[in-house]
Structure formats: C-alpha cells, structure tokens
Amino acid sequence: MGVVSLFRVAPEGTITSPKGFQAGGLHCGLKKTSRNDLGVIVCEVPAVAAAVYTTNVFQAAPLKVTRESIASGGRRLRAVVVNSGNANACTGAQGEADAYAMRQAAAAAFGLGEHEVAVASTGVIGELLPMDRVHGGITGLPGAVSGSGEGAEQFCQAIMTTDLVKKEVCVKLAVDGREVTIAGAAKGSGMIHPNMATMLAFVTTDAAIEPQALQALLGDTTNVTFNMITVDGDTSTNDMLLTMASGLAGNEELSPKHADWDAFTAAFRHVCERLAMSIARDGEGATRLVEVKVSGAVTDASAAVIAKTIIGSSLVKSAVFGADANWGRIIAAVGRAGEPVNPDTVDIKLGDIVVLSASRPVSFDEEEALAYLKGDTIAITVDLHNGNGQATAWGCDLTYDYVRINAAYRT
Amino acid sequence: MGVVSLFRVAPEGTITSPKGFQAGGLHCGLKKTSRNDLGVIVCEVPAVAAAVYTTNVFQAAPLKVTRESIASGGRRLRAVVVNSGNANACTGAQGEADAYAMRQAAAAAFGLGEHEVAVASTGVIGELLPMDRVHGGITGLPGAVSGSGEGAEQFCQAIMTTDLVKKEVCVKLAVDGREVTIAGAAKGSGMIHPNMATMLAFVTTDAAIEPQALQALLGDTTNVTFNMITVDGDTSTNDMLLTMASGLAGNEELSPKHADWDAFTAAFRHVCERLAMSIARDGEGATRLVEVKVSGAVTDASAAVIAKTIIGSSLVKSAVFGADANWGRIIAAVGRAGEPVNPDTVDIKLGDIVVLSASRPVSFDEEEALAYLKGDTIAITVDLHNGNGQATAWGCDLTYDYVRINAAYRT
C-alpha cells in the first residue's frame, strides 16, 4: 500500500492496546477439549459501535441480538461476549431466547445495560446452547479480563475453532497530533464451517469517530477486504465483523471532513486487510496464500467479480497446490465470470512471469515458474486492458487436507 | 420420469442406430498414447442440425466454424469431425485457419460441401494443432466409418480425454406409428479441463423435425439437463452440444403442433439427461453421483440456482465423500444462493431420511444415514415451501482424487 507511511504497524499490539479496552477468555465447557470457548471485550466507556453481518438468509440468533443492541443503544456498546463450540443457529425461538439470556448475563456480570452488550457465536449448527455452562462461564468473565496482552491472548484463544494460528494485528497513527491505535482480532479458516461455523472479526480503536462515519467506513472497508477473501465460496450463518471506538485518544471526532480522515481510513483498511489475508492463508488445509489482482476491467466491481471467480475456482486452486503454471484455468475462469472482457487483450502473470500476452501464450521458463509456485505466497495478476477497474482478492490452494478436514468434520 | 412409457430405452443402441448415420474414429497422433483422437459422425442425407455452445468469453476456434456451418448451410449438416488431445483454443488467427482447414479436409474426404461439416475439439489449450497429423488422420476417416456398433465405439473412444467410462444412450419411440430412434454420445469428466478441455455431446436421430423446433428443443432441454450438472463449477472454452436429425424415420415433420411432440421431447430429454448424469457420475475423482432436487421455490429458475449452489458447494461435496449427514452445509448453501427463501420453512431429506423440518433439526438414525450416504447415488431433497418452482441438479463428491488429478494435470 502506498499509504503505509500514514500509519505504522505495532507488532506487539493487541486488541487491548487501544485505550479503554480490556479482554479475556476462559473455558466453560462448550468445546470438548479444554481450550477456551468463551471470551469478552469490554470498554470502560460507551464505545461507538458498527457491525456488518453475513448475507446468508439463515442468520443465527446472536446476530439479531447484536443488531438490536447497536440500534437501540444509539450505536454504542460497552462489551461483546463471544462463544465458540456452538453457533446457536437454526435453533428457533429457544435459540433466540438463549442469545438474549447470554446478553443479559453478560450485562449483569459487568454492571452494564443490556443494550450495551453485543453477542457472537461460532460452532455447531442446530444444537441448543447448554445455558448452565454459558451462565457459569459468564460469571467468571469479570475476573478473567485485563488490559494486558494476556487478556487479549485469552480472548483470541476463545474465538478459535479449526484455526491453526491466531489472527491479530495492531497499527498506530497520529490524528490531531494524538496517538490513535487500531487493533483487530479474527477467527475463521474457511469462509464457512456450518457445523463449527464462521468468520468473526473484532476491531477496537481509541479514536473518537462519528458513528455514521464509522458504519460507512466499516461497510466500504469490508467490501475490499473481508468480502474479497474466499476459501471455498461458502458463507456462514454467523459471520460478523464488529468494531468499537472508545474515543479515549482525545482527538477531534473523525468524519470524512477531518484532515486526518485519509490516514485513519488507510490504517483501518490495513487492519482489516491483514486480518482477511491471515484468514485466507489459514484456509482449511491451505499450504499457500493466493493473491489475485485484476486490472483493466470496466469497473472496480467488475474486477472484483473476476478476481473472486479466479480465486474461487477449484481448478485454479488445485493447480496452485500442484505448483502447476496452468494459465488455461485462469483464463477460463476469467471467461466464465459473466463480466465484460475483450477476448483478445488479456495479459496474465504469475509473480513476475508473463504467461499470457494479448490472450496468446508466451513461452516461459517452466523451472522458474515451478520454483515461484512452490513459494508460500502466489500472486496472479490479470490485466484485461478493457478499462480502469481494479480489485484484489485473496484465497488459498485446494489440498488433500481440505478434503480430509471437510469429509470427516462432523464426526 | 413419469413419461417413461412414451419411449423405451434401447440398451444396445448407439449413435449410429438412428437411420442414416455412420461413425468412426482412429488415432492420428494428437494424444501421446495410442488411443483414438480423431472421430467423425456422417449422415447419408443432409440432417437438420442444431447446437448450443459454451457461454465462456473465450470460445475456441472450432465453435466459430461450426456456428458458421450451421447458419450458412440452412441449418443442415452432413458430418461433424472431432479431435481430442488439442482444444485449438487461445490459438489466434492461425487456430481459426486450422479449424477451417480441418473442416475443408473433412468435406473433401467425404465429398461434401464445406458448410455441411461441423468441427469440434477438446484437449490442451494454447497450442497449435499439428495439422499434418490432422490431415493424415482425416484422409483415413472414410475408411474407418461404419453404421455398426463398432464405428460408434471407435467414435466414442476418439472423444474421450480423462473420462473413465464411455457415455452413450439410445431410446426408441413411435411417431406417426413409425419407429424413431434418438441416440447420444458425450465426453467430459469435469465441467472443464482447460488443458484437456471440455464437455462435448452429440445427439443423432432419424426423426423428421422442423429446424427451428429442433433448435428450440435443444436449448430448452440443455437448460434442464447439461446446464444442471456441475463437477467443479467451471465451464470450458470448447463446450458444445450438437444434434443432427436425418429425417429417415419417415414420420411427418415434428414441431410443437405434432400429436407426438410430447413423446419426442420426453425421449430427447431422457437422452440428454442420461448423458448429463453420466458425465456428473464420472466427474474427476468422483465416487458418488449426487442428485439435488429443490421444490417450493418461487420459480423454476430460482429453484435451479439453489440446486446448483448446493451441488456446487465444496463443503457439501466433501461431506458426501465423507458420508457425513451434514445438513448444516446444505442449509448454508440454500441461504447464500441469493434467491428468495423463507428461513423458517425449509425441509431437507437425505434419501428418505428427514434431517430438517421447518428449518429445525430432526433427530435421525446416524447409522441409517451413514449406510445411505455410503451408497453410489445420493439424493438431497430440499422443499422450501415458498412457491411452486422446482429443479433438479446433478454433481459428484469432492475427493482426494479430484485434488490429485487437478494438482498434477498439466505436468
């Protein structure tokens, strides 16, 4: 990103680095293992909040509760309570009652109003939450939270399911000369695991920001980050991205009119982009991160459709796993995306290796291509020479392990 | 199908069973093995012809030539010449010239007009056809054709690429009291293999039929048969379905006004449906045929989108491979299809086993489900209770072998 100089990455930072936030996690018995399965982020002041939710028709109960909290609490939240091991999805009226009860218990435990609390769940679909364990766990949460890295670590552990690595990022920038911190944590190693569901992401910041501006920024940023990753093309019933801004950095309230708005949006996008890329890299069974850049499309939206069609192709993903410079599968994906393409003007590169120019094969060094494709990050660049639209998408290769994990998942 | 009694399957029938047709195949050196790679179907009279082509933007040269033959020859053809081993796609002006040369050579060999000949290719993308071998092969084709089953067998061998089994079907019915035969042959074990490309299907019949009626019937039938199968969601640059009707059965010309039109369309659909199902069953690496029936959608088109979303889900396909009764993945696919769905009224069955009723989980016998899912054909039935639209789609499971085949395909 050309705007990196507007902010700096804080490698040691966590979701509790922004002023005002504490976090924690514990095991309450929702997972069969002894790993954490209940977590919380709390803010010492009402934080400006914004969220985006799965577009799946079957939205899990916690999403409804969170939506209601944000709407009725004047777009402010003090806490979000999250469980893994059970998605509370396809659970009917009882599931909805359970999500409300979870919110109520967390509000009581932290001395907050119910509408100051959001709820998120991830895990098995179609089973009721064992509410005695949830209640027991929530009672212990106030004693488990801290503003240290340890609290953030315990929270990150609590939201993981099939994730192999923790996904966390933190950046700092100056707004009105004050230091502002933005941090994020996420889970999700497929776009969906309906029986151990979901992508969840939480972004905290101590910036002061106008609520509508935060919601708009979150939507725009999601479109070019989280919505541009795909592991298997599926989307879950529980996906949620929630952001909370404490305002304790002491800057003038951010909005698009603010002089430092561009710096803040660039930093916010970096956080979301890195979380999204780490989810793609940790895709089920993945051995390689694949980045697809499409340029020369008629619009950015058209470029995005084409990029996602390429990254979503099982044939392209299998070829990447096999380190096979199979440009035929890439151009076939371009051609079936349903977007305007000039069939005679397409260039394709794998890394810096040109394999197709003006839609005609270019001789390339197979050994060099093989060496490149055996790396851990593969860049596929497609220039359509048909306009100014561009987009980048991220995904991963399709491997034996993907099949193994998903063939045997539920049992 | 409830209309089976309108026609009967002829198990020994081939594409040369309809009166007037001969076929043949030989090896001319396009495949590295000694398997056949060049085939032809010829008709002793000008046959009414109709075709549908891939919707991929990058259409291979032979499709252009075939389109032109059918259009300029008054929708009549005498022959179609097909090669495997080379797709003649992404080959530019030289590729186009080669496709025309292939047509010209076949026309000369059989003493036909150029516009009486169609051309189809499947194989590696981006390499020029070795035209000396093609010319040599075509010279031998007239001596290789016959109206016996042997000619049809050689043709079927000539069009196969990664196919494990031959795909052929034949039915007979009465039209005006005359015996009419419809037969088909197809190849394709993924919806696409861009480097060994394509679904090709050829349907012959001796019915007399009005040209416009045949083209309309072919389009309508394709929508509910070949367009309802998916192996990996990809479509190739070379897909083509061609039908030729000799008229030698001696019936009154068929059209929608004909008393036996419904019988003919049912028989024609059966041929296309069986070919499509056999392609799905022979999907790369597949161990099981999966049939998804969706009913209760707002329209048939909406049901089709939902059925194809389910059958195309890598998670559903992996679960079928693992014999895992994972209805959560099915409902998640329903929910992300982008079609109108009532989230509270969905029923799902695996075979006869109800697993979801009114969008709520139903207890079922896991052993019984496991036994069912270990069968070789899996039926997934989804009733949305939201209208009268219905559709059926076919696909296969996602297996280790799919990854193996496609990770190592080009090398």
XYZ file of C-alpha atoms in Angstrom, chain A residues 285-288 290 313-327 329 350 366-367 369-375 378 380 396-401, chain B residues 400 402-411:
50
model
C -5.785 -27.409 4.515
C -4.067 -24.476 2.803
C -0.359 -24.529 2.040
C -0.228 -21.243 0.106
C -3.004 -16.755 -3.285
C -12.008 -21.856 -9.000
C -11.317 -25.347 -7.688
C -9.211 -25.983 -10.775
C -7.040 -22.906 -10.219
C -6.746 -23.742 -6.517
C -5.735 -27.350 -7.286
C -3.155 -26.138 -9.817
C -1.612 -23.821 -7.208
C -1.398 -26.743 -4.788
C 0.369 -28.720 -7.522
C 2.660 -25.755 -8.347
C 1.365 -26.034 -11.917
C 1.608 -22.889 -14.112
C -1.785 -23.689 -15.580
C -2.825 -20.345 -17.087
C -7.589 -22.486 -15.961
C 2.350 -15.499 -12.199
C 8.924 -23.892 -16.609
C 11.626 -24.357 -13.962
C 7.621 -20.950 -12.784
C 7.791 -24.128 -10.706
C 10.208 -22.512 -8.259
C 7.916 -19.492 -7.937
C 4.778 -21.593 -7.478
C 6.418 -23.545 -4.674
C 6.654 -20.363 -2.604
C 1.411 -16.765 -5.052
C -1.747 -13.964 -10.020
C -5.643 -20.349 -0.787
C -4.887 -23.581 -2.574
C -7.146 -26.662 -2.615
C -5.391 -29.576 -0.968
C -5.857 -33.137 0.161
C -6.163 -31.749 3.681
C -8.679 -36.710 -2.716
C -10.068 -34.683 -7.607
C -7.217 -32.777 -5.980
C -4.641 -35.294 -7.179
C -5.891 -35.220 -10.784
C -6.063 -31.451 -10.931
C -2.923 -30.641 -8.977
C -0.791 -32.700 -11.327
C -2.739 -32.473 -14.542
C -0.611 -30.401 -16.862
C 2.728 -31.906 -15.948
